[in-house]
mmCIF file of N, CA and C and ligand atoms in Angstrom:
data_model
loop_
_atom_site.group_PDB
_atom_site.id
_atom_site.type_symbol
_atom_site.label_atom_id
_atom_site.label_comp_id
_atom_site.label_asym_id
_atom_site.label_seq_id
_atom_site.Cartn_x
_atom_site.Cartn_y
_atom_site.Cartn_z
ATOM 1 N N MET R 1 -48.436 44.646 -19.141
ATOM 2 C CA MET R 1 -47.868 45.992 -19.268
ATOM 3 C C MET R 1 -46.371 45.985 -18.970
ATOM 4 N N THR R 2 -45.631 46.751 -19.750
ATOM 5 C CA THR R 2 -44.179 46.759 -19.504
ATOM 6 C C THR R 2 -43.832 47.771 -18.430
ATOM 7 N N GLN R 3 -42.874 47.387 -17.654
ATOM 8 C CA GLN R 3 -42.473 48.258 -16.548
ATOM 9 C C GLN R 3 -41.068 48.792 -16.756
ATOM 10 N N ALA R 4 -40.912 50.059 -16.698
ATOM 11 C CA ALA R 4 -39.584 50.666 -16.859
ATOM 12 C C ALA R 4 -38.788 50.520 -15.581
ATOM 13 N N THR R 5 -37.567 50.138 -15.730
ATOM 14 C CA THR R 5 -36.719 50.014 -14.530
ATOM 15 C C THR R 5 -35.629 51.088 -14.567
ATOM 16 N N THR R 6 -35.367 51.586 -13.427
ATOM 17 C CA THR R 6 -34.324 52.601 -13.292
ATOM 18 C C THR R 6 -33.178 52.005 -12.485
ATOM 19 N N ARG R 7 -32.007 52.050 -13.066
ATOM 20 C CA ARG R 7 -30.831 51.517 -12.346
ATOM 21 C C ARG R 7 -29.886 52.659 -12.002
ATOM 22 N N LYS R 8 -29.415 52.578 -10.798
ATOM 23 C CA LYS R 8 -28.408 53.573 -10.412
ATOM 24 C C LYS R 8 -27.071 53.185 -11.019
ATOM 25 N N ARG R 9 -26.421 54.150 -11.582
ATOM 26 C CA ARG R 9 -25.086 53.865 -12.145
ATOM 27 C C ARG R 9 -24.023 54.498 -11.243
ATOM 28 N N VAL R 10 -23.113 53.671 -10.841
ATOM 29 C CA VAL R 10 -22.040 54.181 -9.970
ATOM 30 C C VAL R 10 -20.758 54.290 -10.799
ATOM 31 N N LYS R 11 -20.238 55.454 -10.838
ATOM 32 C CA LYS R 11 -18.983 55.633 -11.559
ATOM 33 C C LYS R 11 -17.819 55.241 -10.669
ATOM 34 N N THR R 12 -16.999 54.358 -11.176
ATOM 35 C CA THR R 12 -15.837 53.967 -10.381
ATOM 36 C C THR R 12 -14.558 54.577 -10.983
ATOM 37 N N ARG R 13 -13.689 54.933 -10.100
ATOM 38 C CA ARG R 13 -12.426 55.521 -10.524
ATOM 39 C C ARG R 13 -11.310 54.695 -9.887
ATOM 40 N N THR R 14 -10.514 54.091 -10.689
ATOM 41 C CA THR R 14 -9.456 53.245 -10.160
ATOM 42 C C THR R 14 -8.207 54.088 -9.915
ATOM 43 N N GLU R 15 -7.761 54.088 -8.694
ATOM 44 C CA GLU R 15 -6.535 54.812 -8.372
ATOM 45 C C GLU R 15 -5.382 53.811 -8.358
ATOM 46 N N THR R 16 -4.477 53.977 -9.280
ATOM 47 C CA THR R 16 -3.318 53.079 -9.344
ATOM 48 C C THR R 16 -2.120 53.760 -8.736
ATOM 49 N N GLU R 17 -1.633 53.173 -7.659
ATOM 50 C CA GLU R 17 -0.440 53.746 -7.008
ATOM 51 C C GLU R 17 0.776 53.373 -7.825
ATOM 52 N N ARG R 18 1.586 54.360 -8.146
ATOM 53 C CA ARG R 18 2.840 54.056 -8.815
ATOM 54 C C ARG R 18 3.811 53.514 -7.770
ATOM 55 N N PRO R 19 4.527 52.437 -8.067
ATOM 56 C CA PRO R 19 5.474 51.919 -7.078
ATOM 57 C C PRO R 19 6.565 52.945 -6.817
ATOM 58 N N LYS R 20 6.890 53.080 -5.556
ATOM 59 C CA LYS R 20 7.941 54.032 -5.172
ATOM 60 C C LYS R 20 9.294 53.578 -5.748
ATOM 61 N N LEU R 21 10.052 54.503 -6.280
ATOM 62 C CA LEU R 21 11.340 54.139 -6.849
ATOM 63 C C LEU R 21 12.443 54.242 -5.806
ATOM 64 N N HIS R 22 13.442 53.398 -5.977
ATOM 65 C CA HIS R 22 14.570 53.368 -5.031
ATOM 66 C C HIS R 22 15.868 53.654 -5.771
ATOM 67 N N LYS R 23 16.678 54.468 -5.138
ATOM 68 C CA LYS R 23 17.956 54.838 -5.740
ATOM 69 C C LYS R 23 19.019 53.807 -5.377
ATOM 70 N N VAL R 24 19.884 53.502 -6.318
ATOM 71 C CA VAL R 24 21.078 52.715 -6.020
ATOM 72 C C VAL R 24 22.225 53.721 -5.907
ATOM 73 N N ILE R 25 22.948 53.629 -4.805
ATOM 74 C CA ILE R 25 24.024 54.577 -4.522
ATOM 75 C C ILE R 25 25.362 53.853 -4.406
ATOM 76 N N LEU R 26 26.343 54.393 -5.117
ATOM 77 C CA LEU R 26 27.719 53.869 -5.053
ATOM 78 C C LEU R 26 28.468 54.628 -3.951
ATOM 79 N N VAL R 27 29.113 53.877 -3.064
ATOM 80 C CA VAL R 27 29.848 54.463 -1.935
ATOM 81 C C VAL R 27 31.362 54.330 -2.194
ATOM 82 N N ASN R 28 32.089 55.408 -1.997
ATOM 83 C CA ASN R 28 33.547 55.375 -2.188
ATOM 84 C C ASN R 28 34.250 54.558 -1.102
ATOM 85 N N ASP R 29 35.384 54.025 -1.443
ATOM 86 C CA ASP R 29 36.288 53.421 -0.457
ATOM 87 C C ASP R 29 37.703 53.637 -0.960
ATOM 88 N N ASP R 30 38.697 53.319 -0.116
ATOM 89 C CA ASP R 30 40.092 53.605 -0.488
ATOM 90 C C ASP R 30 40.799 52.452 -1.182
ATOM 91 N N PHE R 31 40.120 51.329 -1.374
ATOM 92 C CA PHE R 31 40.808 50.109 -1.820
ATOM 93 C C PHE R 31 40.422 49.583 -3.191
ATOM 94 N N THR R 32 39.151 49.705 -3.553
ATOM 95 C CA THR R 32 38.711 49.140 -4.834
ATOM 96 C C THR R 32 39.331 49.932 -5.985
ATOM 97 N N PRO R 33 39.991 49.247 -6.916
ATOM 98 C CA PRO R 33 40.579 49.968 -8.062
ATOM 99 C C PRO R 33 39.499 50.649 -8.910
ATOM 100 N N ARG R 34 39.832 51.839 -9.397
ATOM 101 C CA ARG R 34 38.877 52.605 -10.227
ATOM 102 C C ARG R 34 38.342 51.794 -11.393
ATOM 103 N N GLU R 35 39.268 51.097 -12.080
ATOM 104 C CA GLU R 35 38.879 50.338 -13.263
ATOM 105 C C GLU R 35 37.908 49.204 -12.921
ATOM 106 N N PHE R 36 38.073 48.626 -11.721
ATOM 107 C CA PHE R 36 37.162 47.566 -11.287
ATOM 108 C C PHE R 36 35.769 48.137 -11.052
ATOM 109 N N VAL R 37 35.682 49.299 -10.443
ATOM 110 C CA VAL R 37 34.380 49.957 -10.200
ATOM 111 C C VAL R 37 33.686 50.209 -11.547
ATOM 112 N N VAL R 38 34.450 50.685 -12.510
ATOM 113 C CA VAL R 38 33.896 50.953 -13.849
ATOM 114 C C VAL R 38 33.359 49.667 -14.489
ATOM 115 N N GLN R 39 34.117 48.578 -14.355
ATOM 116 C CA GLN R 39 33.680 47.287 -14.938
ATOM 117 C C GLN R 39 32.379 46.818 -14.306
ATOM 118 N N VAL R 40 32.261 46.958 -12.973
ATOM 119 C CA VAL R 40 31.049 46.518 -12.277
ATOM 120 C C VAL R 40 29.858 47.367 -12.700
ATOM 121 N N LEU R 41 30.055 48.675 -12.802
ATOM 122 C CA LEU R 41 28.965 49.564 -13.215
ATOM 123 C C LEU R 41 28.468 49.187 -14.621
ATOM 124 N N LYS R 42 29.400 48.912 -15.515
ATOM 125 C CA LYS R 42 29.021 48.549 -16.881
ATOM 126 C C LYS R 42 28.285 47.207 -16.913
ATOM 127 N N ALA R 43 28.782 46.245 -16.141
ATOM 128 C CA ALA R 43 28.194 44.892 -16.178
ATOM 129 C C ALA R 43 26.833 44.857 -15.510
ATOM 130 N N GLU R 44 26.702 45.482 -14.350
ATOM 131 C CA GLU R 44 25.450 45.349 -13.587
ATOM 132 C C GLU R 44 24.408 46.392 -13.944
ATOM 133 N N PHE R 45 24.863 47.591 -14.323
ATOM 134 C CA PHE R 45 23.891 48.676 -14.583
ATOM 135 C C PHE R 45 23.829 49.067 -16.043
ATOM 136 N N ARG R 46 24.575 48.319 -16.868
ATOM 137 C CA ARG R 46 24.499 48.501 -18.326
ATOM 138 C C ARG R 46 24.765 49.944 -18.763
ATOM 139 N N THR R 47 25.718 50.557 -18.101
ATOM 140 C CA THR R 47 26.078 51.921 -18.500
ATOM 141 C C THR R 47 27.177 51.837 -19.571
ATOM 142 N N THR R 48 27.392 52.945 -20.242
ATOM 143 C CA THR R 48 28.523 53.024 -21.175
ATOM 144 C C THR R 48 29.791 53.207 -20.326
ATOM 145 N N GLU R 49 30.934 53.060 -20.965
ATOM 146 C CA GLU R 49 32.226 53.307 -20.323
ATOM 147 C C GLU R 49 32.281 54.733 -19.748
ATOM 148 N N GLU R 50 31.846 55.693 -20.542
ATOM 149 C CA GLU R 50 31.901 57.124 -20.142
ATOM 150 C C GLU R 50 31.006 57.388 -18.936
ATOM 151 N N GLU R 51 29.804 56.831 -18.964
ATOM 152 C CA GLU R 51 28.872 57.029 -17.852
ATOM 153 C C GLU R 51 29.414 56.351 -16.582
ATOM 154 N N ALA R 52 29.949 55.145 -16.739
ATOM 155 C CA ALA R 52 30.500 54.418 -15.593
ATOM 156 C C ALA R 52 31.668 55.207 -14.992
ATOM 157 N N TYR R 53 32.500 55.762 -15.845
ATOM 158 C CA TYR R 53 33.645 56.544 -15.345
ATOM 159 C C TYR R 53 33.156 57.785 -14.599
ATOM 160 N N ARG R 54 32.152 58.449 -15.139
ATOM 161 C CA ARG R 54 31.609 59.661 -14.503
ATOM 162 C C ARG R 54 31.031 59.330 -13.112
ATOM 163 N N ILE R 55 30.301 58.215 -13.014
ATOM 164 C CA ILE R 55 29.718 57.814 -11.734
ATOM 165 C C ILE R 55 30.829 57.462 -10.737
ATOM 166 N N MET R 56 31.806 56.677 -11.200
ATOM 167 C CA MET R 56 32.921 56.249 -10.336
ATOM 168 C C MET R 56 33.688 57.461 -9.801
ATOM 169 N N ILE R 57 34.015 58.404 -10.698
ATOM 170 C CA ILE R 57 34.863 59.533 -10.278
ATOM 171 C C ILE R 57 34.083 60.481 -9.365
ATOM 172 N N THR R 58 32.768 60.578 -9.574
ATOM 173 C CA THR R 58 31.927 61.390 -8.702
ATOM 174 C C THR R 58 31.908 60.805 -7.289
ATOM 175 N N ALA R 59 31.739 59.479 -7.178
ATOM 176 C CA ALA R 59 31.772 58.827 -5.859
ATOM 177 C C ALA R 59 33.158 58.986 -5.225
ATOM 178 N N HIS R 60 34.184 58.862 -6.050
ATOM 179 C CA HIS R 60 35.563 59.002 -5.575
ATOM 180 C C HIS R 60 35.800 60.394 -4.965
ATOM 181 N N GLN R 61 35.265 61.422 -5.626
ATOM 182 C CA GLN R 61 35.495 62.809 -5.188
ATOM 183 C C GLN R 61 34.519 63.267 -4.088
ATOM 184 N N ARG R 62 33.273 62.792 -4.157
ATOM 185 C CA ARG R 62 32.251 63.308 -3.233
ATOM 186 C C ARG R 62 31.872 62.325 -2.137
ATOM 187 N N GLY R 63 32.310 61.037 -2.274
ATOM 188 C CA GLY R 63 31.980 60.048 -1.252
ATOM 189 C C GLY R 63 30.878 59.102 -1.690
ATOM 190 N N VAL R 64 29.893 59.629 -2.405
ATOM 191 C CA VAL R 64 28.783 58.810 -2.910
ATOM 192 C C VAL R 64 28.360 59.350 -4.274
ATOM 193 N N CYS R 65 27.701 58.479 -5.048
ATOM 194 C CA CYS R 65 27.071 58.939 -6.287
ATOM 195 C C CYS R 65 25.878 58.057 -6.600
ATOM 196 N N MET R 66 24.763 58.686 -6.974
ATOM 197 C CA MET R 66 23.591 57.910 -7.381
ATOM 198 C C MET R 66 23.876 57.260 -8.718
ATOM 199 N N VAL R 67 23.554 55.985 -8.807
ATOM 200 C CA VAL R 67 23.801 55.238 -10.041
ATOM 201 C C VAL R 67 22.576 55.248 -10.941
ATOM 202 N N ALA R 68 21.411 54.874 -10.380
ATOM 203 C CA ALA R 68 20.176 54.784 -11.143
ATOM 204 C C ALA R 68 18.999 54.569 -10.194
ATOM 205 N N VAL R 69 17.771 54.664 -10.709
ATOM 206 C CA VAL R 69 16.577 54.364 -9.899
ATOM 207 C C VAL R 69 15.818 53.197 -10.525
ATOM 208 N N PHE R 70 15.257 52.355 -9.627
ATOM 209 C CA PHE R 70 14.491 51.176 -10.040
ATOM 210 C C PHE R 70 13.373 50.964 -9.020
ATOM 211 N N THR R 71 12.484 50.026 -9.305
ATOM 212 C CA THR R 71 11.554 49.593 -8.271
ATOM 213 C C THR R 71 12.389 48.922 -7.170
ATOM 214 N N ARG R 72 11.812 48.788 -5.971
ATOM 215 C CA ARG R 72 12.617 48.360 -4.822
ATOM 216 C C ARG R 72 13.340 47.031 -5.035
ATOM 217 N N ASP R 73 12.616 46.014 -5.513
ATOM 218 C CA ASP R 73 13.215 44.694 -5.732
ATOM 219 C C ASP R 73 14.419 44.751 -6.658
ATOM 220 N N ILE R 74 14.259 45.444 -7.750
ATOM 221 C CA ILE R 74 15.337 45.493 -8.738
ATOM 222 C C ILE R 74 16.527 46.285 -8.195
ATOM 223 N N ALA R 75 16.237 47.395 -7.506
ATOM 224 C CA ALA R 75 17.326 48.203 -6.916
ATOM 225 C C ALA R 75 18.130 47.342 -5.915
ATOM 226 N N GLU R 76 17.415 46.613 -5.070
ATOM 227 C CA GLU R 76 18.090 45.811 -4.033
ATOM 228 C C GLU R 76 18.879 44.662 -4.655
ATOM 229 N N THR R 77 18.296 44.026 -5.662
ATOM 230 C CA THR R 77 18.990 42.913 -6.324
ATOM 231 C C THR R 77 20.263 43.405 -7.010
ATOM 232 N N LYS R 78 20.187 44.515 -7.704
ATOM 233 C CA LYS R 78 21.349 45.034 -8.410
ATOM 234 C C LYS R 78 22.427 45.505 -7.440
ATOM 235 N N ALA R 79 22.017 46.177 -6.362
ATOM 236 C CA ALA R 79 22.983 46.654 -5.376
ATOM 237 C C ALA R 79 23.701 45.465 -4.726
ATOM 238 N N THR R 80 22.960 44.423 -4.430
ATOM 239 C CA THR R 80 23.547 43.222 -3.811
ATOM 240 C C THR R 80 24.503 42.533 -4.778
ATOM 241 N N ARG R 81 24.078 42.357 -6.010
ATOM 242 C CA ARG R 81 24.935 41.690 -7.002
ATOM 243 C C ARG R 81 26.226 42.467 -7.237
ATOM 244 N N ALA R 82 26.116 43.791 -7.333
ATOM 245 C CA ALA R 82 27.290 44.637 -7.588
ATOM 246 C C ALA R 82 28.230 44.619 -6.376
ATOM 247 N N THR R 83 27.662 44.645 -5.174
ATOM 248 C CA THR R 83 28.470 44.579 -3.943
ATOM 249 C C THR R 83 29.164 43.207 -3.862
ATOM 250 N N ASP R 84 28.433 42.148 -4.208
ATOM 251 C CA ASP R 84 29.001 40.794 -4.166
ATOM 252 C C ASP R 84 30.124 40.604 -5.190
ATOM 253 N N ALA R 85 30.033 41.302 -6.316
ATOM 254 C CA ALA R 85 31.100 41.217 -7.324
ATOM 255 C C ALA R 85 32.398 41.750 -6.743
ATOM 256 N N GLY R 86 32.302 42.829 -5.958
ATOM 257 C CA GLY R 86 33.476 43.370 -5.285
ATOM 258 C C GLY R 86 34.001 42.408 -4.237
ATOM 259 N N LYS R 87 33.087 41.877 -3.439
ATOM 260 C CA LYS R 87 33.440 40.940 -2.370
ATOM 261 C C LYS R 87 34.166 39.723 -2.950
ATOM 262 N N ALA R 88 33.664 39.202 -4.044
ATOM 263 C CA ALA R 88 34.263 38.014 -4.691
ATOM 264 C C ALA R 88 35.692 38.284 -5.141
ATOM 265 N N ALA R 89 35.974 39.559 -5.434
ATOM 266 C CA ALA R 89 37.332 39.930 -5.885
ATOM 267 C C ALA R 89 38.184 40.440 -4.723
ATOM 268 N N GLY R 90 37.606 40.417 -3.519
ATOM 269 C CA GLY R 90 38.363 40.833 -2.329
ATOM 270 C C GLY R 90 38.344 42.327 -2.047
ATOM 271 N N TYR R 91 37.355 43.042 -2.616
ATOM 272 C CA TYR R 91 37.272 44.493 -2.425
ATOM 273 C C TYR R 91 36.057 44.867 -1.575
ATOM 274 N N PRO R 92 36.184 46.008 -0.845
ATOM 275 C CA PRO R 92 35.063 46.435 0.026
ATOM 276 C C PRO R 92 34.028 47.306 -0.707
ATOM 277 N N LEU R 93 33.991 47.181 -2.042
ATOM 278 C CA LEU R 93 33.052 47.961 -2.859
ATOM 279 C C LEU R 93 31.636 47.831 -2.309
ATOM 280 N N LEU R 94 30.935 48.985 -2.186
ATOM 281 C CA LEU R 94 29.593 48.957 -1.594
ATOM 282 C C LEU R 94 28.592 49.773 -2.393
ATOM 283 N N PHE R 95 27.462 49.128 -2.667
ATOM 284 C CA PHE R 95 26.300 49.783 -3.263
ATOM 285 C C PHE R 95 25.164 49.681 -2.262
ATOM 286 N N THR R 96 24.473 50.806 -2.015
ATOM 287 C CA THR R 96 23.344 50.797 -1.094
ATOM 288 C C THR R 96 22.098 51.251 -1.873
ATOM 289 N N THR R 97 20.936 51.146 -1.208
ATOM 290 C CA THR R 97 19.693 51.636 -1.827
ATOM 291 C C THR R 97 18.969 52.527 -0.828
ATOM 292 N N GLU R 98 18.186 53.465 -1.363
ATOM 293 C CA GLU R 98 17.306 54.253 -0.509
ATOM 294 C C GLU R 98 16.107 54.726 -1.319
ATOM 295 N N PRO R 99 14.932 54.786 -0.646
ATOM 296 C CA PRO R 99 13.734 55.207 -1.369
ATOM 297 C C PRO R 99 13.839 56.660 -1.821
ATOM 298 N N GLU R 100 13.309 56.932 -2.993
ATOM 299 C CA GLU R 100 13.268 58.297 -3.516
ATOM 300 C C GLU R 100 12.146 59.039 -2.791
ATOM 301 N N GLU R 101 12.351 60.332 -2.521
ATOM 302 C CA GLU R 101 11.302 61.111 -1.826
ATOM 303 C C GLU R 101 10.062 61.215 -2.704
HETATM 304 N N1 LIG P 1 38.656 55.507 -4.284
HETATM 305 C C1 LIG P 1 39.057 54.353 -5.082
HETATM 306 C C2 LIG P 1 40.523 54.491 -5.452
HETATM 307 O O1 LIG P 1 41.099 55.547 -5.331
HETATM 308 C C3 LIG P 1 38.208 54.233 -6.361
HETATM 309 C C4 LIG P 1 36.782 54.110 -6.037
HETATM 310 C C5 LIG P 1 35.850 54.994 -6.595
HETATM 311 C C6 LIG P 1 36.335 53.112 -5.168
HETATM 312 C C7 LIG P 1 34.498 54.895 -6.301
HETATM 313 C C8 LIG P 1 34.977 53.007 -4.880
HETATM 314 O O2 LIG P 1 32.748 53.806 -5.147
HETATM 315 C C9 LIG P 1 34.072 53.903 -5.439
HETATM 316 N N2 LIG P 1 41.127 53.409 -5.909
#
């Protein structure tokens, strides 16, 4: 005789956490030439000339300006590389990162 089997089915729901994004922030200083800041923004963050100028002048006028958001590793790597580009040229140019709320 055949026997019917009953199986319990468990529905699973996968919760995927989105990685928290981190902001890269450009900090103003009194020494780095404007044109140098624009060059670094274009090279490291792949912005257009116009966008780089807007970010640079905003930091110049307000003290800081958000450049872009990335996952933490990428934000930190880009901020470090951009800061090091200034350091290599003898400027105190600074990029920092902070987690987005
Ligand atoms: N304040 C600098 C100057 O007058 C230009 C500058 C802008 C430097 C933005 C840094 O994040 C900065 N030469």
